[in-house]
Structure formats: structure tokens, C-alpha cells
Short mmCIF file of C-alpha atoms in Angstrom, two decimals:
data_model
loop_
_atom_site.label_atom_id
_atom_site.label_comp_id
_atom_site.label_asym_id
_atom_site.label_seq_id
_atom_site.Cartn_x
_atom_site.Cartn_y
_atom_site.Cartn_z
CA MET G 1100 -94.12 75.54 -6.49
CA GLN G 1101 -94.12 71.94 -6.07
CA PHE G 1102 -96.13 72.22 -2.90
CA LEU G 1103 -98.44 74.84 -4.49
CA GLY G 1104 -98.92 72.33 -7.25
CA MET G 1105 -99.97 69.56 -4.69
CA THR G 1106 -102.05 71.92 -3.01
CA GLY G 1107 -103.84 72.26 -6.32
CA HIS G 1108 -104.01 68.54 -6.47
CA PHE G 1109 -105.98 68.39 -3.29
CA GLY G 1110 -108.04 71.51 -4.07
CA LEU G 1111 -109.64 69.83 -7.02
CA GLY G 1112 -110.89 67.18 -4.93
CA ASN G 1113 -108.39 64.42 -5.33
CA THR G 1114 -107.10 62.50 -1.96
CA ASN G 1115 -104.41 60.04 -1.26
CA SER G 1116 -107.26 57.38 -1.63
CA LEU G 1117 -107.70 55.40 -4.59
CA ALA G 1118 -111.25 55.80 -4.65
CA SER G 1119 -111.19 59.57 -5.48
CA ILE G 1120 -109.60 59.12 -8.89
CA ASP G 1121 -111.87 60.26 -11.62
CA VAL G 1122 -112.34 57.24 -13.94
CA ALA G 1123 -115.41 58.70 -15.64
CA GLY G 1124 -113.59 61.80 -16.83
CA ALA G 1125 -110.99 59.70 -18.48
CA PHE G 1126 -113.70 58.47 -21.03
CA ILE G 1127 -115.12 61.77 -22.03
CA GLY G 1128 -114.56 62.63 -25.81
CA ILE G 1129 -113.13 59.31 -26.70
CA SER G 1130 -115.12 57.44 -29.53
CA SER G 1131 -113.96 53.97 -29.04
CA TYR G 1132 -112.40 52.29 -25.91
CA SER G 1133 -108.68 52.79 -25.62
CA THR G 1134 -106.79 51.65 -22.50
CA VAL G 1135 -103.75 53.51 -23.05
CA LEU G 1136 -105.58 56.87 -24.13
CA SER G 1137 -108.15 56.80 -21.18
CA GLY G 1138 -104.99 56.06 -18.78
CA VAL G 1139 -103.07 58.98 -19.96
CA LEU G 1140 -106.43 61.15 -19.66
CA MET G 1141 -106.85 59.83 -16.22
CA PHE G 1142 -103.35 60.68 -15.34
CA ILE G 1143 -103.64 64.07 -16.76
CA ILE G 1144 -106.85 64.87 -14.78
CA THR G 1145 -105.37 63.49 -11.66
CA TYR G 1146 -102.00 65.44 -11.80
CA GLY G 1147 -102.99 68.27 -13.87
CA SER G 1148 -102.43 71.14 -11.20
CA PRO G 1149 -98.80 69.81 -10.31
CA LEU G 1150 -98.16 69.20 -14.10
CA LEU G 1151 -99.17 73.15 -15.03
CA LEU G 1152 -96.91 74.49 -12.21
CA TYR G 1153 -94.09 72.52 -13.14
CA LEU G 1154 -94.33 73.70 -16.84
CA GLY G 1155 -95.07 77.15 -15.50
CA MET G 1156 -91.83 77.14 -13.38
CA VAL G 1157 -89.77 75.90 -16.43
CA VAL G 1158 -91.31 78.45 -18.79
CA HIS G 1159 -90.54 81.34 -16.04
CA MET G 1160 -86.90 79.96 -15.38
CA SER G 1161 -86.28 79.77 -19.16
CA VAL G 1162 -87.28 83.32 -20.05
CA LYS G 1163 -85.92 84.91 -16.99
CA ASP G 1164 -82.84 87.15 -17.70
CA SER G 1165 -82.45 85.76 -21.42
CA ASN G 1166 -81.32 88.81 -22.90
CA ASP G 1167 -78.78 87.51 -25.36
CA ILE G 1168 -78.48 83.82 -26.30
CA SER G 1169 -76.73 84.25 -29.62
CA THR G 1170 -73.39 83.16 -28.26
CA PRO G 1171 -72.38 79.56 -27.56
CA GLN G 1172 -71.16 80.57 -24.14
CA GLN G 1173 -74.86 81.85 -23.18
CA TRP G 1174 -76.46 78.57 -24.28
CA SER G 1175 -74.93 76.74 -21.31
CA SER G 1176 -76.20 79.28 -18.81
CA VAL G 1177 -79.69 79.02 -20.42
CA LEU G 1178 -79.51 75.29 -20.37
CA SER G 1179 -78.60 75.30 -16.63
CA ARG G 1180 -81.49 77.74 -15.87
CA MET G 1181 -83.92 75.63 -17.76
CA ILE G 1182 -82.69 72.10 -16.27
CA ALA G 1183 -81.03 72.83 -12.85
CA LEU G 1184 -83.57 74.50 -10.53
CA PRO G 1185 -86.99 73.77 -12.11
CA CYS G 1186 -86.41 70.04 -12.99
CA LEU G 1187 -83.90 68.60 -10.53
CA LEU G 1188 -85.14 70.10 -7.60
CA PRO G 1189 -88.78 68.53 -8.11
CA LEU G 1190 -86.92 65.44 -8.98
CA LEU G 1191 -84.75 65.53 -5.76
CA VAL G 1192 -87.92 66.08 -3.61
CA ASN G 1193 -89.88 63.42 -5.24
CA SER G 1194 -86.86 60.69 -5.13
CA ILE G 1195 -86.29 61.44 -1.36
CA ALA G 1196 -90.11 61.11 -0.60
CA LEU G 1197 -90.14 57.75 -2.58
CA THR G 1198 -87.03 56.41 -0.78
CA SER G 1199 -88.44 57.39 2.53
CA TYR G 1200 -91.94 55.66 1.84
CA THR G 1201 -90.20 52.58 0.69
CA ILE G 1202 -88.07 52.38 3.74
CA VAL G 1203 -91.33 52.96 6.01
CA LEU G 1204 -93.35 50.46 3.88
CA LEU G 1205 -90.57 47.71 4.32
CA LEU G 1206 -90.07 48.42 7.87
CA MET G 1207 -93.85 48.24 8.70
CA ARG G 1208 -94.79 45.50 5.93
CA ASN G 1209 -96.25 43.22 8.89
CA HIS G 1210 -98.63 45.93 9.91
CA LEU G 1211 -102.28 45.73 8.33
CA PHE G 1212 -102.66 49.58 8.69
CA VAL G 1213 -99.69 50.30 6.29
CA TRP G 1214 -101.27 48.35 3.44
CA SER G 1215 -104.89 49.63 3.72
CA VAL G 1216 -104.05 53.34 4.41
CA PHE G 1217 -100.42 53.85 3.35
CA SER G 1218 -100.12 52.09 0.10
CA PRO G 1219 -102.29 54.29 -1.95
CA LYS G 1220 -100.28 57.24 -0.74
CA TYR G 1221 -97.20 55.14 -2.07
CA LEU G 1222 -98.79 54.39 -5.29
CA TYR G 1223 -99.44 58.33 -5.72
CA VAL G 1224 -95.76 59.28 -4.93
CA CYS G 1225 -94.70 56.42 -7.48
CA ALA G 1226 -96.77 58.05 -10.06
CA ALA G 1227 -95.58 61.68 -9.17
CA THR G 1228 -92.11 60.40 -9.35
CA VAL G 1229 -92.60 58.71 -12.85
CA CYS G 1230 -94.25 61.78 -13.93
CA THR G 1231 -91.41 64.10 -12.78
CA TYR G 1232 -88.87 61.79 -14.61
CA ALA G 1233 -90.66 61.75 -17.73
CA GLY G 1234 -91.00 65.72 -17.44
CA VAL G 1235 -87.40 66.10 -16.86
CA LEU G 1236 -86.35 63.90 -19.83
CA VAL G 1237 -88.94 65.93 -22.02
CA ILE G 1238 -87.34 69.24 -20.96
CA ALA G 1239 -83.52 68.11 -21.22
CA MET G 1240 -84.18 66.69 -24.63
CA THR G 1241 -85.83 70.05 -25.74
CA GLY G 1242 -83.01 71.94 -24.21
CA ALA G 1243 -80.55 69.87 -26.13
CA TYR G 1244 -82.60 70.08 -29.36
CA THR G 1245 -82.66 73.97 -28.93
CA CYS G 1246 -78.99 74.26 -28.41
CA ALA G 1247 -78.33 72.02 -31.48
CA VAL G 1248 -80.60 74.10 -33.56
CA LEU G 1249 -79.18 77.27 -32.42
CA SER G 1250 -75.48 75.95 -32.92
CA PHE G 1251 -76.42 75.00 -36.51
CA ARG G 1252 -78.22 78.29 -37.31
CA THR G 1253 -75.19 80.31 -35.80
CA ARG G 1254 -72.61 78.20 -37.66
CA ASN G 1255 -74.71 78.41 -41.04
CA TYR G 1256 -75.10 82.34 -40.85
CA ARG G 1257 -71.35 82.60 -40.01
CA ASP G 1258 -70.41 80.77 -43.05
CA LYS G 1259 -72.91 82.68 -44.95
CA SER G 1260 -71.50 86.10 -43.91
CA VAL G 1261 -67.96 84.94 -44.38
CA ASP G 1262 -68.82 83.88 -48.09
CA GLN G 1263 -70.46 87.23 -48.66
CA ILE G 1264 -67.22 89.05 -47.41
CA ASP G 1265 -65.18 86.84 -49.61
CA GLY G 1266 -67.33 86.99 -52.61
#
């Protein structure tokens, strides 16, 4: 799915060159100048396809075989399905790519070709890794919140049913 997302990234006209970033699209619909908002919009325009496929993969993995999540023992399996494969695999792939590109950049730092051609690719990989880390954090927090709410509701329902039986 990650490679399909990067295929969509290049299919939408993006390249590894910094000149292909659509800066004008980041200011459409903004009434006043905002550096942060236009930067977020530019990031979404540039990485829209990989983000969409990451979210689709997470949704697919979270609803796959989730027939009964009413018991606390099932919540751990739901969390492992939501976080393990869809989050940690892209995180691992991006981290390996970033580490290998950093090593190559350090070894070839005196070569002019590296800084003119390879550094934009390095910046893209850095941005994709930051995006992946942020996505994993959001998904992990969502999973933890979902388990906390389900735990509270189950305990509250159990207490009410015990009170009705006793009363």
C-alpha cells in the first residue's frame, strides 16, 4: 500500500524535485496570509495520495474480522490489528529509507551531484517520515482512547446491571 501511495504521489505530477511542489494550490481558499495554514495545505496537496492510502489501510485493518469487541480480551487484538501492520510497517520502511539516505549523504557529502540532485529526495523522505510518525501517533492515541471508552462503558454497564439485579 505504501508503494501504491507513492505511485499516486508521482501520478499526480509530483517529482523528487523541489520545483514540482504546488505552492499556488496552498493559497486557494485562504482569505488572509497564514504561513502555517498554507504550509499544512501544501503538505496535504503534496502527500495526499500516500496519506489517503495509509488511512484506507488503517480503516481496512481495523474493521477486518471485528465481529465481537465487547470483551476486554478482544480489545488487545483490535489494537494490534489497528497499530501493528498498518502503522509500524510504513514506519519501519520510512525509517530504513531515511537511515540509508543519511548514510549515503554523509559518505558522499563532498560530491556536488549529491547536493544538487540527491538532497531534494532526502527532504522528501524526511517529510514523509515525519508524516508517518505523526500518523502513527494519531492512530495510537485514537486506539488508546477507544479502548478507554469501551472499558468505561463496559464497567458502567456491568455496574448498572448488577444494581438492577440487586435492587
